Structures are given as structure tokens and as C-alpha cells.
Coordinates of C-alpha atoms in Angstrom, one line a residue:
M1 CA 60.1 55.6 -79.4
R2 CA 63.8 54.7 -79.2
I3 CA 64.1 51.6 -77.0
A4 CA 67.3 50.4 -75.5
F5 CA 66.8 46.8 -74.4
Y6 CA 69.5 45.1 -72.3
G7 CA 68.8 41.3 -72.1
S8 CA 70.4 37.9 -72.2
S9 CA 70.2 37.2 -76.0
L10 CA 68.0 37.9 -78.9
L11 CA 70.2 35.9 -81.4
S12 CA 70.5 32.7 -79.5
S13 CA 68.1 30.4 -77.5
Y14 CA 71.0 28.4 -76.1
W15 CA 70.5 28.2 -72.3
N16 CA 68.2 31.2 -72.9
G17 CA 64.5 30.4 -72.6
A18 CA 63.6 34.1 -73.0
A19 CA 64.7 34.2 -76.6
T20 CA 61.3 33.4 -78.2
Y21 CA 59.6 35.9 -75.8
Y22 CA 62.0 38.7 -76.8
R23 CA 61.7 38.0 -80.5
G24 CA 58.0 38.0 -80.6
L25 CA 57.5 41.1 -78.5
L26 CA 60.2 43.2 -80.1
R27 CA 59.2 42.3 -83.6
D28 CA 55.7 43.5 -83.0
L29 CA 56.8 46.7 -81.2
A30 CA 59.1 47.5 -84.2
A31 CA 56.1 47.0 -86.5
R32 CA 54.3 49.7 -84.4
G33 CA 57.1 52.2 -85.2
H34 CA 59.4 51.8 -82.2
R35 CA 63.2 51.7 -83.0
I36 CA 64.9 49.1 -80.9
T37 CA 68.5 48.4 -80.0
F38 CA 69.1 45.1 -78.2
Y39 CA 72.3 44.7 -76.1
E40 CA 73.5 41.2 -75.3
P41 CA 76.8 40.0 -73.9
D42 CA 79.0 37.5 -75.6
A43 CA 78.7 34.9 -72.8
F44 CA 77.8 31.3 -72.2
D45 CA 78.7 30.2 -75.7
R46 CA 75.5 31.7 -77.0
Q47 CA 77.1 33.4 -80.0
K48 CA 78.4 30.0 -81.1
H49 CA 74.9 28.7 -81.0
R50 CA 73.0 31.4 -82.8
D51 CA 69.7 30.3 -84.3
I52 CA 68.7 33.5 -86.0
D53 CA 70.7 36.2 -87.9
P54 CA 70.5 39.8 -86.7
P55 CA 66.8 40.6 -87.4
P56 CA 65.4 43.6 -89.3
Y57 CA 63.3 44.7 -86.4
A58 CA 66.1 45.4 -84.0
A59 CA 69.7 46.6 -84.1
V60 CA 71.7 44.0 -82.1
R61 CA 74.8 45.0 -80.2
V62 CA 76.8 42.1 -79.0
Y63 CA 79.4 43.3 -76.5
P64 CA 82.3 41.5 -74.7
A65 CA 81.5 40.2 -71.3
T66 CA 83.9 42.6 -69.6
P67 CA 83.3 45.4 -67.1
E68 CA 84.6 48.0 -69.6
A69 CA 82.3 46.8 -72.4
M70 CA 79.3 46.7 -70.0
R71 CA 79.9 50.3 -68.9
A72 CA 80.2 51.4 -72.5
V73 CA 76.9 50.0 -73.6
A74 CA 75.2 51.1 -70.4
A75 CA 76.2 54.7 -71.3
E76 CA 74.2 54.4 -74.6
A77 CA 71.0 54.4 -72.5
A78 CA 71.3 58.2 -72.7
Q79 CA 70.1 58.1 -76.3
A80 CA 66.9 56.2 -75.6
D81 CA 63.3 57.2 -74.8
V82 CA 62.7 53.8 -73.2
V83 CA 65.4 52.0 -71.2
V84 CA 64.8 48.3 -70.4
K85 CA 67.0 46.2 -68.2
A86 CA 65.8 42.6 -68.2
S87 CA 66.5 40.1 -65.5
G88 CA 68.9 37.3 -66.1
V89 CA 71.4 38.9 -68.5
G90 CA 73.9 36.6 -66.7
V91 CA 76.9 38.9 -66.4
F92 CA 77.2 42.1 -64.4
D93 CA 73.5 42.3 -63.9
D94 CA 73.6 44.6 -60.8
E95 CA 76.2 46.9 -62.4
L96 CA 74.3 47.0 -65.7
L97 CA 71.0 47.9 -63.9
A98 CA 72.7 50.8 -62.0
G99 CA 74.6 51.9 -65.1
V100 CA 71.6 52.2 -67.4
I101 CA 69.5 54.0 -64.8
A102 CA 72.3 56.5 -64.2
A103 CA 72.8 57.1 -67.9
S104 CA 69.1 57.4 -68.8
R105 CA 67.6 60.9 -69.2
P106 CA 65.0 62.0 -66.6
E107 CA 62.2 62.0 -69.2
A108 CA 63.0 58.5 -70.4
I109 CA 60.8 55.6 -69.3
R110 CA 62.8 53.3 -67.1
I111 CA 61.7 49.6 -67.0
F112 CA 62.9 46.5 -65.2
W113 CA 61.6 43.5 -67.2
D114 CA 61.6 40.4 -65.2
V115 CA 61.6 37.1 -67.1
D116 CA 61.9 35.0 -63.9
A117 CA 59.8 36.9 -61.3
P118 CA 59.7 34.1 -58.6
A119 CA 63.5 33.9 -58.5
T120 CA 64.0 37.7 -58.5
L121 CA 61.4 38.2 -55.7
A122 CA 63.1 35.5 -53.6
E123 CA 66.4 37.4 -54.0
L124 CA 64.7 40.7 -53.0
A125 CA 63.3 39.0 -49.8
R126 CA 66.6 37.5 -49.0
F127 CA 68.9 40.5 -49.7
P128 CA 67.9 43.9 -48.4
D129 CA 70.8 45.5 -50.2
H130 CA 69.8 44.0 -53.6
A131 CA 70.5 46.3 -56.5
L132 CA 66.9 46.2 -57.5
H133 CA 65.8 47.6 -54.1
R134 CA 68.0 50.6 -54.8
A135 CA 66.6 51.0 -58.3
M136 CA 63.0 50.7 -57.4
P137 CA 62.3 54.4 -56.5
V138 CA 63.3 55.6 -60.0
L139 CA 61.7 52.8 -62.1
D140 CA 58.5 53.7 -63.9
L141 CA 57.5 50.2 -64.5
V142 CA 58.2 46.6 -63.6
L143 CA 57.0 44.3 -66.4
T144 CA 57.0 40.5 -65.9
Y145 CA 56.4 37.6 -68.3
G146 CA 54.2 35.9 -65.8
G147 CA 53.1 35.7 -62.2
G148 CA 49.7 37.3 -62.1
P149 CA 48.2 38.7 -58.9
P150 CA 50.8 37.2 -56.5
V151 CA 53.7 38.7 -58.4
I152 CA 52.0 42.1 -58.7
A153 CA 51.3 42.2 -55.0
A154 CA 54.9 41.2 -54.1
Y155 CA 56.5 43.8 -56.4
E156 CA 54.2 46.5 -55.1
G157 CA 55.1 45.5 -51.6
F158 CA 58.8 46.1 -52.5
G159 CA 58.0 49.6 -53.7
A160 CA 57.3 49.2 -57.4
A161 CA 55.3 52.1 -58.8
R162 CA 53.5 49.7 -61.1
C163 CA 53.9 46.0 -62.0
I164 CA 52.2 44.6 -65.0
P165 CA 52.5 41.0 -66.3
I166 CA 53.1 40.7 -70.1
Y167 CA 52.6 37.0 -70.7
N168 CA 54.3 34.8 -73.1
A169 CA 52.5 34.3 -76.4
L170 CA 52.5 32.9 -79.9
D171 CA 54.2 34.3 -83.0
P172 CA 52.2 32.5 -85.7
D173 CA 54.8 33.3 -88.3
T174 CA 57.5 31.3 -86.5
H175 CA 55.5 28.6 -84.6
H176 CA 52.9 26.7 -86.7
P177 CA 52.1 23.2 -88.0
V178 CA 54.6 21.5 -90.2
P179 CA 54.9 18.0 -91.6
A180 CA 56.1 15.3 -89.1
D181 CA 59.8 14.6 -88.9
P182 CA 61.0 11.1 -88.1
R183 CA 63.8 12.4 -85.9
F184 CA 61.1 13.5 -83.3
A185 CA 58.9 10.4 -83.5
A186 CA 57.6 9.5 -80.1
D187 CA 54.4 9.0 -78.1
L188 CA 55.3 11.7 -75.6
A189 CA 58.0 14.4 -75.9
F190 CA 59.3 17.0 -73.5
L191 CA 61.6 19.9 -74.3
G192 CA 63.4 21.8 -71.5
N193 CA 66.9 22.3 -70.1
R194 CA 68.0 20.5 -67.0
L195 CA 67.6 23.0 -64.1
P196 CA 67.8 22.3 -60.4
D197 CA 64.3 23.6 -59.7
R198 CA 62.7 21.5 -62.4
E199 CA 64.6 18.2 -62.3
A200 CA 62.4 16.6 -59.6
R201 CA 59.3 17.5 -61.5
V202 CA 60.7 16.0 -64.7
E203 CA 61.5 12.8 -62.8
A204 CA 58.0 12.6 -61.5
F205 CA 55.9 13.7 -64.5
F206 CA 58.0 12.6 -67.5
L207 CA 60.4 9.8 -66.4
G208 CA 57.8 8.4 -63.9
A209 CA 55.3 8.1 -66.8
A210 CA 57.9 6.4 -68.9
V211 CA 58.5 3.8 -66.2
R212 CA 54.7 3.2 -66.1
L213 CA 54.5 2.8 -69.9
P214 CA 57.4 0.7 -70.9
D215 CA 55.7 -0.1 -74.3
R216 CA 55.5 3.6 -75.3
S217 CA 58.3 5.8 -76.7
F218 CA 59.4 9.0 -74.9
L219 CA 61.6 11.8 -76.2
I220 CA 63.5 14.5 -74.2
G221 CA 65.2 17.5 -75.7
G222 CA 67.3 20.2 -74.0
N223 CA 70.7 20.8 -72.5
G224 CA 72.1 19.0 -69.5
W225 CA 70.3 15.6 -69.7
D226 CA 73.1 13.6 -71.2
T227 CA 74.4 12.5 -67.7
K228 CA 70.9 11.7 -66.4
A229 CA 70.0 8.0 -65.9
M230 CA 66.7 7.3 -67.8
P231 CA 64.5 4.4 -68.6
A232 CA 65.3 2.4 -71.8
N233 CA 62.2 3.8 -73.6
V234 CA 63.4 7.4 -73.3
R235 CA 65.5 8.9 -76.1
H236 CA 67.6 12.1 -75.4
L237 CA 68.3 14.6 -78.2
G238 CA 70.4 17.4 -76.6
H239 CA 69.8 21.0 -77.5
V240 CA 66.9 21.5 -80.0
Y241 CA 67.3 24.7 -82.0
T242 CA 64.3 27.0 -82.3
R243 CA 64.0 26.3 -86.0
E244 CA 63.3 22.7 -85.1
H245 CA 60.6 23.3 -82.5
N246 CA 57.7 23.1 -84.9
A247 CA 58.6 19.6 -86.0
F248 CA 59.4 18.6 -82.4
N249 CA 55.9 19.7 -81.4
T250 CA 54.0 18.4 -84.5
T251 CA 55.5 14.9 -84.7
P252 CA 54.8 13.2 -81.4
R253 CA 51.3 12.1 -80.3
A254 CA 51.6 14.6 -77.4
V255 CA 54.0 17.0 -75.9
L256 CA 54.5 17.7 -72.2
N257 CA 54.9 21.0 -70.4
I258 CA 56.5 20.9 -66.9
A259 CA 56.8 24.2 -65.0
R260 CA 59.7 24.9 -62.7
D261 CA 59.0 24.6 -59.0
S262 CA 58.8 28.3 -58.5
M263 CA 56.6 29.0 -61.5
A264 CA 54.2 26.2 -60.5
A265 CA 54.0 27.5 -57.0
V266 CA 53.3 31.1 -58.0
G267 CA 51.0 30.2 -60.9
F268 CA 49.9 32.4 -63.8
S269 CA 53.2 31.6 -65.5
P270 CA 52.8 29.9 -68.9
A271 CA 56.1 29.0 -70.4
T272 CA 56.9 29.9 -74.0
R273 CA 56.7 26.2 -74.7
V274 CA 52.9 26.2 -74.0
F275 CA 52.4 28.7 -76.8
E276 CA 54.9 27.2 -79.2
A277 CA 53.2 23.8 -78.8
A278 CA 49.7 25.2 -79.2
G279 CA 50.7 27.2 -82.2
A280 CA 52.0 24.0 -83.9
G281 CA 48.6 22.3 -83.2
A282 CA 50.2 19.9 -80.8
C283 CA 48.3 18.0 -78.1
L284 CA 49.7 19.5 -75.0
I285 CA 49.7 17.8 -71.6
T286 CA 50.7 20.2 -68.8
D287 CA 51.3 19.9 -65.1
A288 CA 48.6 21.7 -63.1
W289 CA 49.0 25.3 -62.1
T290 CA 46.8 28.2 -61.0
G291 CA 45.8 30.5 -63.9
L292 CA 46.0 27.9 -66.7
D293 CA 42.3 28.6 -67.6
L294 CA 43.3 32.2 -68.6
F295 CA 45.0 30.6 -71.6
L296 CA 43.6 27.2 -72.3
R297 CA 40.5 25.2 -71.2
E298 CA 41.3 21.9 -69.4
G299 CA 40.0 18.8 -71.2
E300 CA 39.2 20.6 -74.5
E301 CA 42.3 22.7 -75.4
V302 CA 44.8 21.1 -73.0
L303 CA 45.2 18.0 -71.0
V304 CA 46.2 18.4 -67.3
A305 CA 48.2 16.0 -65.1
R306 CA 48.8 16.3 -61.3
D307 CA 51.6 13.7 -61.3
G308 CA 53.4 11.0 -63.4
R309 CA 50.5 8.6 -62.8
D310 CA 48.1 11.1 -64.4
V311 CA 50.5 11.6 -67.4
A312 CA 50.5 7.8 -67.9
E313 CA 46.7 7.6 -67.7
Q314 CA 46.3 10.5 -70.1
M315 CA 48.6 8.7 -72.6
R316 CA 46.9 5.4 -72.3
A317 CA 43.6 7.0 -73.2
L318 CA 44.9 9.3 -75.9
T319 CA 43.9 8.3 -79.4
P320 CA 45.3 10.0 -82.5
E321 CA 41.9 11.5 -83.2
R322 CA 41.6 12.9 -79.6
A323 CA 45.1 14.3 -79.8
R324 CA 44.3 16.1 -83.1
A325 CA 41.1 17.5 -81.7
V326 CA 42.9 18.9 -78.6
G327 CA 45.7 20.4 -80.6
T328 CA 43.3 22.0 -83.1
A329 CA 41.3 23.6 -80.4
A330 CA 44.4 24.9 -78.6
R331 CA 45.7 26.4 -81.8
A332 CA 42.4 28.2 -82.4
R333 CA 42.3 29.6 -78.9
I334 CA 45.9 30.8 -78.8
T335 CA 45.8 32.3 -82.2
R336 CA 42.5 34.2 -81.4
E337 CA 43.6 35.6 -78.0
H338 CA 47.3 35.1 -77.2
T339 CA 49.6 36.2 -80.0
Y340 CA 52.5 38.7 -79.7
A341 CA 50.4 41.1 -81.6
H342 CA 48.1 41.1 -78.6
R343 CA 51.0 41.5 -76.2
G344 CA 52.7 44.2 -78.4
A345 CA 49.5 46.2 -78.4
E346 CA 49.4 46.0 -74.7
V347 CA 53.0 47.2 -74.2
D348 CA 52.6 49.9 -76.8
A349 CA 49.6 51.3 -74.9
I350 CA 51.4 51.2 -71.6
L351 CA 54.4 53.0 -73.0
N352 CA 52.3 55.8 -74.5
E353 CA 50.3 56.1 -71.3
V354 CA 53.5 56.4 -69.2
R355 CA 55.1 58.9 -71.6
A356 CA 52.0 61.1 -71.4
R357 CA 51.9 61.0 -67.7
K358 CA 55.6 61.9 -67.4
R359 CA 55.1 64.8 -69.7
E360 CA 52.2 66.1 -67.7
R361 CA 54.2 66.0 -64.5
S362 CA 57.1 67.8 -66.2
V363 CA 55.0 70.8 -67.1
A364 CA 53.0 70.8 -63.9

């Protein structure tokens, strides 16, 4: 099928946590014969911070972040069999959603793909005139990258014909073990941008643990932390490009995952970082959230902490041998059950099912 995918960015992970997700899924869908065009705006300095070249699995159309350019690319939805508008494009989101729906052919599969379901659902509850409310009656699917039963129920309550979580996953070709890199040497490392609904949890889980373990070394990567006061044993790197993630995960004794407030509250929302770290064979410590056991087994494939004190206690007890055992088990589990080949097969089956159903209705 010809897929027109309107998202934040495929070429850059800069202030764009969905990049790895898009890359893994679209690469697999292209391998299954789908022809994909990805539309991304030239916004937020992402094009200055590209970390991949235009890939062979998708034609990438970078358009100026102007109303005129947005309308022009929205009109190209008329050429597609599947039209996807992702959440969080960042510029003209509402107008782009309306535009691609208006341009799409009646027989096309229309999808809203939500990469931040808790935030979107909060907006839908707060704003009765939200553009997505108006689009819901003509959408064939809402796909989300997390959320599980709570998100499905919420979207169906807002009138979605069908809501299906397509979880983050691992691309073993891009995230895998590599030799250690001295730049990322630390006892515990955390990678994530500074965001309002995660900062307090970073203070509690990461910085709080650093205060409790003054003799251990801590490393934080991501945008926005340069103005944050931190303990003396915490080193800040700034933005870490995707090509460096394997070494970032492989080098420290353990890496820490901290969900945003909304993701932790909803549950069933593993970040891409979980799969990247597991794919590299890292020993992952994560904050606790409902649904974790769908992906990794606590105590064997992942270590779980309820607060900063727990993180500190996990680190005090963590030997190099134990860290390697946890990382090895995590990599085996994720590779066996949670790769983008698994997710791509799921999406491919869904698309074929919806296309068949639409054809049946058209001849009935």
C-alpha cells in the first residue's frame, strides 16, 4: 500500500523522542512491500541536527513550516492508500489533521497515530472543540505507541471506531551491544530531555540517588539540563545522538529509565529507551509502572525502583556480574518477543484487515 505518514521527524531525533519508533516501524513496513512517504516540517532546528540521511525505506519530504507548505503536502494525501497523521508534529497540527482527512480518498485508510496518548486524551477531555473530536467519525483507526487498556477505553469513549496500541520495540540492527566508550563511563546513566512532566521524577529517582551515593559517578544526557543544579558527582553531556546510544547504554554499570508523570500514571507505556537499553544488553533500572511485566520480568530482566532510595539501594547491591546477567536476560527477552519485526507484522495485518473490511462495505 502507498502510505502517506505525517509526523514530527524521521531524519532527526533532536527534541523528538518518536524518531526511533518511526524508523523501526517504517523500515519493517517497507520490507513488507509498503511504499512510504514521510512528511516532516523544517522546525525546531531538527534539520540542523539530523542523525540519519534520508533512508531507502521511505521517501522523506521536508517542507517549510508555513501554512502554505503545510496545505501543499496535506493535499498529497489524495495519492495514498493509507493516510497517517501522527500526534506532536509541532506546527499546524490541527490544520494538518483536517487537511489530510479532507484530501484523502474515501477508500483510503485514515489513521491518527498517537505517540503521546496521555497528553492527547487530556486535551480531548479539556477541549470539546478539539480538532481530533471533529476527525474521529471518519478515522478508521487510532494507533498509539502505548497505554494499554486505559488508553483504549478512553479513546473508544471519545468515539474512536478502534484503538490499538502498537508498542515501542527494538530494531536489533541499530541497537545492539558495542565496546565500552570512556566518554560514557559511569556507575549509573540516564538519558532523557528535560520536560516539565518528568523533571520532578528525575530529581527524585536520579538526582536523589546521586545525593545518597556521593562516592558513585552519575551521567545524564539530553537537552535542557545545562541550567539545572546537580550534585558534584553528576556529569551532564547535552544531546546524545542516536548513533551514540549503544555506547551510552553499554558503558555504564546500569542505565535508568524514568517515565514521564502521565506515562507512569497510565501505565503500559514503555519508552523507546527501554528497548534501546535492553537491545544493547544494558542492565536497566526502571521506575515502577503498571504493565512492565508484559515486556520484562522484574528482578531477572530488569531492576525496579519505587523512588530514589530504591535506586540507591539497587546500585549499592549491583555487582558487575549481576549487571551483566540482567542485561543479557533483557536482551534475550526483547529480541525474542519485542522487535519492530513483531510490531510491523501486527500493523501489516491490521492494515490488510481494515482494507478488506472497507472493500466489503463498498460493494455491499
